[in-house]
CSV table of C-alpha atoms and ligand atoms in Angstrom, one decimal:
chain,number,residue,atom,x,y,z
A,1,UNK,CA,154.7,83.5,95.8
A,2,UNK,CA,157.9,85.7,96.8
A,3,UNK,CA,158.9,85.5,93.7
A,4,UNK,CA,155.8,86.9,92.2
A,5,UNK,CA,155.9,89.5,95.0
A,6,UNK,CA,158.9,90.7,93.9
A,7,UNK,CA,158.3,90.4,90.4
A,8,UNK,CA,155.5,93.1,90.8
A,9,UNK,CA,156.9,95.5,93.2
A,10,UNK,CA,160.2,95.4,90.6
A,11,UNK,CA,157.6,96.1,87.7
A,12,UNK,CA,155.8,98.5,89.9
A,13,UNK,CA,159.4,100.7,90.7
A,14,UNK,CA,160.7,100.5,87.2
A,15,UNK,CA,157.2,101.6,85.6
A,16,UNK,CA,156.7,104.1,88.3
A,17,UNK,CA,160.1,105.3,87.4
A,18,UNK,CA,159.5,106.2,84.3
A,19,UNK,CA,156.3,107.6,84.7
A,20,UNK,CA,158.0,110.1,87.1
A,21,UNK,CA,160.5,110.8,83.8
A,22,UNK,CA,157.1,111.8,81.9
A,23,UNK,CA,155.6,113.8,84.5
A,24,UNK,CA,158.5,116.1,85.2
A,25,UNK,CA,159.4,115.9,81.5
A,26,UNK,CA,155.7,116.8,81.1
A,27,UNK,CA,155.6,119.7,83.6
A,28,UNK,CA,158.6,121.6,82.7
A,29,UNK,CA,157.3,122.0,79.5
A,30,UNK,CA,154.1,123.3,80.0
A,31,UNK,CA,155.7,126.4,81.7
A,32,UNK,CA,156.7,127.3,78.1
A,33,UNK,CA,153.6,128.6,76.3
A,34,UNK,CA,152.7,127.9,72.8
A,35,UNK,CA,154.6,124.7,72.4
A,36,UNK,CA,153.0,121.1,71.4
A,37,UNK,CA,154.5,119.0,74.4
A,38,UNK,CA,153.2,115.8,73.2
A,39,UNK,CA,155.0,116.5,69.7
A,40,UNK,CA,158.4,117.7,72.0
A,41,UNK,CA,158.2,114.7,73.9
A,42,UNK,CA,157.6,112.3,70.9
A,43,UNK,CA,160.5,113.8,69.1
A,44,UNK,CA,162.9,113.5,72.4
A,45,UNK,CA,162.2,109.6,72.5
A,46,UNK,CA,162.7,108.5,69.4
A,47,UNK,CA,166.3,109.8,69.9
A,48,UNK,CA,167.3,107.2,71.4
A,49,UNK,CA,164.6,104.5,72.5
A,50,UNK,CA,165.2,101.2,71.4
A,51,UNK,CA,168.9,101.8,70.9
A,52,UNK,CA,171.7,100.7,73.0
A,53,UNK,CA,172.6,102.7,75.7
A,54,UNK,CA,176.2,103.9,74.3
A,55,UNK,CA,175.2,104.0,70.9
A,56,UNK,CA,173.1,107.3,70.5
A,57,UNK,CA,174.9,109.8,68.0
A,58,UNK,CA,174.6,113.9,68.7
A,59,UNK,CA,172.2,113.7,65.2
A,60,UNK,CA,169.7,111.6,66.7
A,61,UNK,CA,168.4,114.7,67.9
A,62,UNK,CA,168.1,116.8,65.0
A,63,UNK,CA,164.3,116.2,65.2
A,64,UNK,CA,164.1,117.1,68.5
A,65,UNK,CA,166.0,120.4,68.2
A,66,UNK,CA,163.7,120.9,64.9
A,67,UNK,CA,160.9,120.5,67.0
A,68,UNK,CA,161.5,122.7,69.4
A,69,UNK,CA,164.0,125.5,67.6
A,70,UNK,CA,165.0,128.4,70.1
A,71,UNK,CA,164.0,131.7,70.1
A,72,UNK,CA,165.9,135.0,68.3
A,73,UNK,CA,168.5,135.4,70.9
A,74,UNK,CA,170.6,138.3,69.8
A,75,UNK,CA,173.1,139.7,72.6
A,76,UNK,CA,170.9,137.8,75.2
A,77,UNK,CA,173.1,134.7,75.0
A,78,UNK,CA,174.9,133.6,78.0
A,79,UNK,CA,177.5,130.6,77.5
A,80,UNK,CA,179.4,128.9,80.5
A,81,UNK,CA,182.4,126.5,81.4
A,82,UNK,CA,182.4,125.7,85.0
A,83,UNK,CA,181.0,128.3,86.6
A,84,UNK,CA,177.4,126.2,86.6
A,85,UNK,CA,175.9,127.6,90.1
A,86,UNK,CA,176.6,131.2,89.7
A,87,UNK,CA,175.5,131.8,85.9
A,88,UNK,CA,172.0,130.4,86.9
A,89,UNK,CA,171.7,132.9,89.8
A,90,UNK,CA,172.9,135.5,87.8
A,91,UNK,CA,170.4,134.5,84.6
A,92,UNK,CA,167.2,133.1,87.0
A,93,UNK,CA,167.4,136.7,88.7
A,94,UNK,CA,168.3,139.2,85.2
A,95,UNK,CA,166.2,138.0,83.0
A,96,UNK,CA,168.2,139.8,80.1
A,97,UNK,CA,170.6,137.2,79.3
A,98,UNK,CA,169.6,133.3,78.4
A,99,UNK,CA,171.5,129.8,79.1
A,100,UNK,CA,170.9,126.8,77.3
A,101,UNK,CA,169.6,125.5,80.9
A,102,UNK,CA,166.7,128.5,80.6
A,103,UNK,CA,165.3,127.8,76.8
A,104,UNK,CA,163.0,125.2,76.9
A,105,UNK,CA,164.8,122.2,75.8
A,106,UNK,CA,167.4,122.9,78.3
A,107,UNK,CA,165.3,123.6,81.3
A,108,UNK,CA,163.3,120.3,80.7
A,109,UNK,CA,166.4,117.8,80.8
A,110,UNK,CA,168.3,119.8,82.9
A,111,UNK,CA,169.8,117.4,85.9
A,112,UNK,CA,168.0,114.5,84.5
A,113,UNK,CA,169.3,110.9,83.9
A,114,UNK,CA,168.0,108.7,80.9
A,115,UNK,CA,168.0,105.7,78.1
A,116,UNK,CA,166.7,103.4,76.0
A,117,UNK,CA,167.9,99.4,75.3
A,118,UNK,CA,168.0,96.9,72.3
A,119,UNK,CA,164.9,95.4,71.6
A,120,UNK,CA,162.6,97.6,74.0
A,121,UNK,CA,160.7,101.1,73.6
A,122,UNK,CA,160.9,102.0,76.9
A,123,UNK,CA,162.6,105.0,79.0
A,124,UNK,CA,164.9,104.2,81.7
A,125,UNK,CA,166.1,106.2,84.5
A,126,UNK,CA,168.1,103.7,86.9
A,127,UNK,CA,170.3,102.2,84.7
A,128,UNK,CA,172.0,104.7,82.2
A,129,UNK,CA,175.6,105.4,82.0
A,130,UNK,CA,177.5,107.8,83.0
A,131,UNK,CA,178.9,110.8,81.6
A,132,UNK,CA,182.1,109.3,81.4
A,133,UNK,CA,181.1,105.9,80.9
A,134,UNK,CA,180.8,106.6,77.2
A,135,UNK,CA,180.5,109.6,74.8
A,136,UNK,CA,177.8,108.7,73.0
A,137,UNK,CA,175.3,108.5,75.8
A,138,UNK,CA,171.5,109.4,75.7
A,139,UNK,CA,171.9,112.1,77.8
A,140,UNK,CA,175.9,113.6,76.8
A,141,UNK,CA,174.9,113.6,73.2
A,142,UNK,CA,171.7,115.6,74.1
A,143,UNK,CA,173.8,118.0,75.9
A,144,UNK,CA,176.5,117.9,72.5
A,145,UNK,CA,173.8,118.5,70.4
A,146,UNK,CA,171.6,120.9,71.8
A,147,UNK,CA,174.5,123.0,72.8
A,148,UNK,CA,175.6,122.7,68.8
A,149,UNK,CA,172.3,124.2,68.5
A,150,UNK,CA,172.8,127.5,71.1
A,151,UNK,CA,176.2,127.5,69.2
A,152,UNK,CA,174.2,128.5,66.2
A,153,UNK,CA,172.2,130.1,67.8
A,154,UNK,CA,174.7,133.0,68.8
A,155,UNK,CA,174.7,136.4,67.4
A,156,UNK,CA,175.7,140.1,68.3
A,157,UNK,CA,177.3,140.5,71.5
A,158,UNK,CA,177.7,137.0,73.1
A,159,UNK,CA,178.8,136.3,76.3
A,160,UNK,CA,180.5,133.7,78.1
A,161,UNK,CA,180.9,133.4,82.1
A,162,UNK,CA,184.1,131.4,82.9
A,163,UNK,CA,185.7,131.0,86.3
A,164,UNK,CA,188.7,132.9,87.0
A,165,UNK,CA,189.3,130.2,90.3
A,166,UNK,CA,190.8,127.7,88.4
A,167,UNK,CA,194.1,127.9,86.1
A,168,UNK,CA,192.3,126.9,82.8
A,169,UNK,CA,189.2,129.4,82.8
A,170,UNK,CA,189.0,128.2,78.9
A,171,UNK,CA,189.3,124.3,78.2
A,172,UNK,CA,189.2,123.8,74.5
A,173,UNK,CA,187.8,120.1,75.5
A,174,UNK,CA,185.1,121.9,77.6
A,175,UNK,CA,181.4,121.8,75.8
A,176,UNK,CA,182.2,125.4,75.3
A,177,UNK,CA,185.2,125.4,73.7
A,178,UNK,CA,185.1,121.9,71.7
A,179,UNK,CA,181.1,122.5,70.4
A,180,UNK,CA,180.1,126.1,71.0
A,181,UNK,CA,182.7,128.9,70.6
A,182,UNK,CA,183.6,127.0,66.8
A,183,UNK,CA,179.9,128.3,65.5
A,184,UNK,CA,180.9,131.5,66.5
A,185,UNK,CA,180.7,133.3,63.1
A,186,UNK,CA,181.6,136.6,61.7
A,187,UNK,CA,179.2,138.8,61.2
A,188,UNK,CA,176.5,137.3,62.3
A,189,UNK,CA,178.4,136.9,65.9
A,190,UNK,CA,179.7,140.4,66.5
A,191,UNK,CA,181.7,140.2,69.9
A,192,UNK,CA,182.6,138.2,72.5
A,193,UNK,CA,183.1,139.4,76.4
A,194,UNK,CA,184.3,137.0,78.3
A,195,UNK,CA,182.7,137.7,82.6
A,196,UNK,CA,185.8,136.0,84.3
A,197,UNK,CA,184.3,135.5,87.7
A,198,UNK,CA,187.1,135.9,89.9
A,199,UNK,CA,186.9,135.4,94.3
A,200,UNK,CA,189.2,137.1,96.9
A,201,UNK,CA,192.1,134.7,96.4
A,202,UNK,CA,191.5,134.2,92.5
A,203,UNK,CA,194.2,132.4,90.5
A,204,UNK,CA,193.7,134.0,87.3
A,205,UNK,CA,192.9,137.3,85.6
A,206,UNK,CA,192.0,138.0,81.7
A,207,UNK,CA,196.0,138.1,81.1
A,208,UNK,CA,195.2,134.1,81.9
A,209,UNK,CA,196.8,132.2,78.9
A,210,UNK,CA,193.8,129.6,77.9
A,211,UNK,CA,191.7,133.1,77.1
A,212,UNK,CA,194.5,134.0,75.0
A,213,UNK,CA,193.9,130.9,73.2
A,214,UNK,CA,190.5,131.6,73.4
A,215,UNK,CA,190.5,135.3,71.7
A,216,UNK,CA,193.1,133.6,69.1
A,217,UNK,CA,190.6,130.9,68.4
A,218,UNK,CA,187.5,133.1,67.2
A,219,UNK,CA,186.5,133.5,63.8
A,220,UNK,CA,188.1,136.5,62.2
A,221,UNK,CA,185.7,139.7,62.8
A,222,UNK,CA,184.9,138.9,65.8
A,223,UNK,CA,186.0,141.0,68.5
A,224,UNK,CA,186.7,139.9,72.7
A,225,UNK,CA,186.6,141.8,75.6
A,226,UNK,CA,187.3,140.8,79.2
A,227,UNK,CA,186.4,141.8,82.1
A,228,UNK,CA,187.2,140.5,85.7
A,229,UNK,CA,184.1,140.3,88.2
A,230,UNK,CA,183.6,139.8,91.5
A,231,UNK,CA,181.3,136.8,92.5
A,232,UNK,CA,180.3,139.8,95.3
A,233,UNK,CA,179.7,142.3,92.3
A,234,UNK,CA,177.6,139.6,90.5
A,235,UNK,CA,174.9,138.7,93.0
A,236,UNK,CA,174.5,141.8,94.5
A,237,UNK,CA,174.4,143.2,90.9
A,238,UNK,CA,172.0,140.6,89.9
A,239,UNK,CA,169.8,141.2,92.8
A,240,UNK,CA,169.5,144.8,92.3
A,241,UNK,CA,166.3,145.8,90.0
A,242,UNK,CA,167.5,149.0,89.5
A,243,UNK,CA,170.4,147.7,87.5
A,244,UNK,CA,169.5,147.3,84.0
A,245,UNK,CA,170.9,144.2,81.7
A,246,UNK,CA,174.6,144.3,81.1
A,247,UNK,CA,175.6,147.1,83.6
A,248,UNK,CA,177.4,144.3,85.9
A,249,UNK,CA,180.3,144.3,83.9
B,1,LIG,N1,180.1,114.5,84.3
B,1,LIG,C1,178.8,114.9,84.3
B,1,LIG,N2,178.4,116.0,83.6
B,1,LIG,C2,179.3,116.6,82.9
B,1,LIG,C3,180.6,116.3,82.8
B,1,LIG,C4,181.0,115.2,83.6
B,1,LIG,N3,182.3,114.8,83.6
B,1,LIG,N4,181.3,117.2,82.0
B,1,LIG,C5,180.3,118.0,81.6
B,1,LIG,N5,179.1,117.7,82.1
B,1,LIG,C6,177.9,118.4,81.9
B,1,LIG,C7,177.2,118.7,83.1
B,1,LIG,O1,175.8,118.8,82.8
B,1,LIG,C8,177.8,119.9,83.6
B,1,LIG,O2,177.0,120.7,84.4
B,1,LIG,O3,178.2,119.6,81.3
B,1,LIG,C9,177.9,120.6,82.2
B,1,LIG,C10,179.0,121.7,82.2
B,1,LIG,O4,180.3,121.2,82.3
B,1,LIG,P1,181.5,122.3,82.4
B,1,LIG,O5,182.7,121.5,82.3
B,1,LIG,O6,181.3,123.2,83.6
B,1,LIG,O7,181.4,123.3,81.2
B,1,LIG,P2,181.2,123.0,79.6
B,1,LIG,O8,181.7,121.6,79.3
B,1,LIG,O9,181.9,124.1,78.9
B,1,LIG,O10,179.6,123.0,79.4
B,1,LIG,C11,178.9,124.2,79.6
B,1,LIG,O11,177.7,123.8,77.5
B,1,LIG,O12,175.7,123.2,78.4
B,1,LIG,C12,176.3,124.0,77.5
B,1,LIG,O13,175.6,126.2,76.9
B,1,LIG,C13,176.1,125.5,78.0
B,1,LIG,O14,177.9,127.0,77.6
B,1,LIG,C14,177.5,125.9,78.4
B,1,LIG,C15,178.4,124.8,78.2
């Protein structure tokens, strides 16, 4: 009898867990008008249901970014490397600039955990690796993929929001620098300026040498600028409705 006790409360959780994944998955979506959740969610799962859990290429969600393509994001598009919390303020209160995190595809995985497994067409939530466990993760190559796909996204004036309290604002291993900044292409992507958000006793300024290798890096045409911000500046900037976009810099 315990047995069969436990056998149900263990199918109850792990069903009940994945229904959650559906719901919120679900919800989020909705708040975008004009899209075919059912058809979004569809596309998402056969990404990487009934495949093991460290075996799920970038490409695997080529439908799914097909599905769901992002909208004309000419000098509205905001890229990051470390600097997760304050970008999100900044772009959740100015609603001039877009992350990856505030397009649709973005804002509907954003913080969750999943995977498939061999042999089964389920969703799984408990038992997924983690992002260093392996590279070719369910959920890190959605994040490789989709930000490939804000890569390409990019044109006019792009910007880029890296954190001037660290030594290495730019990591060329960083999502950023290893997927996004090399779709970057002349003409199509005029400019770069690069919001180094710096605090009282910042390390680093736009002399830094990783932004160096950053400007060096760019696909010739494209022109950088840098400028050294505040965290202060930024969220009182942000906060201020009188300010329109891009006078915070
Ligand atoms: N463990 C867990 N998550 C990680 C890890 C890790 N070791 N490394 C990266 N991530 C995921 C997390 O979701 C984390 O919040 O990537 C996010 C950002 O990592 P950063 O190192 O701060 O920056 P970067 O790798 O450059 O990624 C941010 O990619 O998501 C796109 O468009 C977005 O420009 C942005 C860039």
């Amino acid at each position: 009898l315990l047995v069969v006790i436990l056998a149900i409360v263990l199918g109850v959780t792990l069903s009940k867990t994945r229904d959650d994944f559906n719901t919120i998955f679900m919800e989020r979506c909705q708040k975008f008008k004009g899209y075919n959740c059912q058809k979004i969610w569809d596309a998402f799962q056969q990404a990487y249901v009934n495949r093991d859990r460290c075996d799920v290429p970038p490409e695997a969600y080529d439908p799914l970014i097909a599905t769901a393509p992002f909208e004309s994001l000419c000098n509205r598009i905001m890229f990051w490397s470390k600097t997760k919390e304050v970008v999100h303020d900044f772009t959740g209160k100015k609603g001039c600039f877009k992350t990856v995190e505030d397009t649709l595809l973005g804002s509907v995985l954003n913080g969750l955990k999943w995977c498939g497994k061999n042999g089964s067409s389920e969703t799984f939530t408990t038992v997924c690796p983690t992002w260093e466990e392996c590279e070719k993760s369910a959920v890190r190559s959605f994040w490789n993929r989709v930000s490939a796909a804000f890569g390409d996204a990019a044109c006019g004036n792009v910007t880029v929001m890296l954190n001037g309290s660290i030594d290495t604002p730019f990591s060329p291993a960083s999502i950023f620098g290893s997927i996004e900044v090399k779709k970057f292409k002349s003409p199509k992507v005029k400019n770069l300026n690069v919001v180094l958000v710096t605090q009282k006793n910042s390390v680093t300024n736009c002399t830094n040498e990783s932004l160096q290798n950053l400007m060096m890096g760019l696909d010739k045409g494209i022109g950088y600028r840098c400028f050294e911000v505040p965290d202060s500046h930024l969220k009182e900037c942000g906060s201020d409705p009188e300010k329109p976009c891009g006078v915070c810099w």
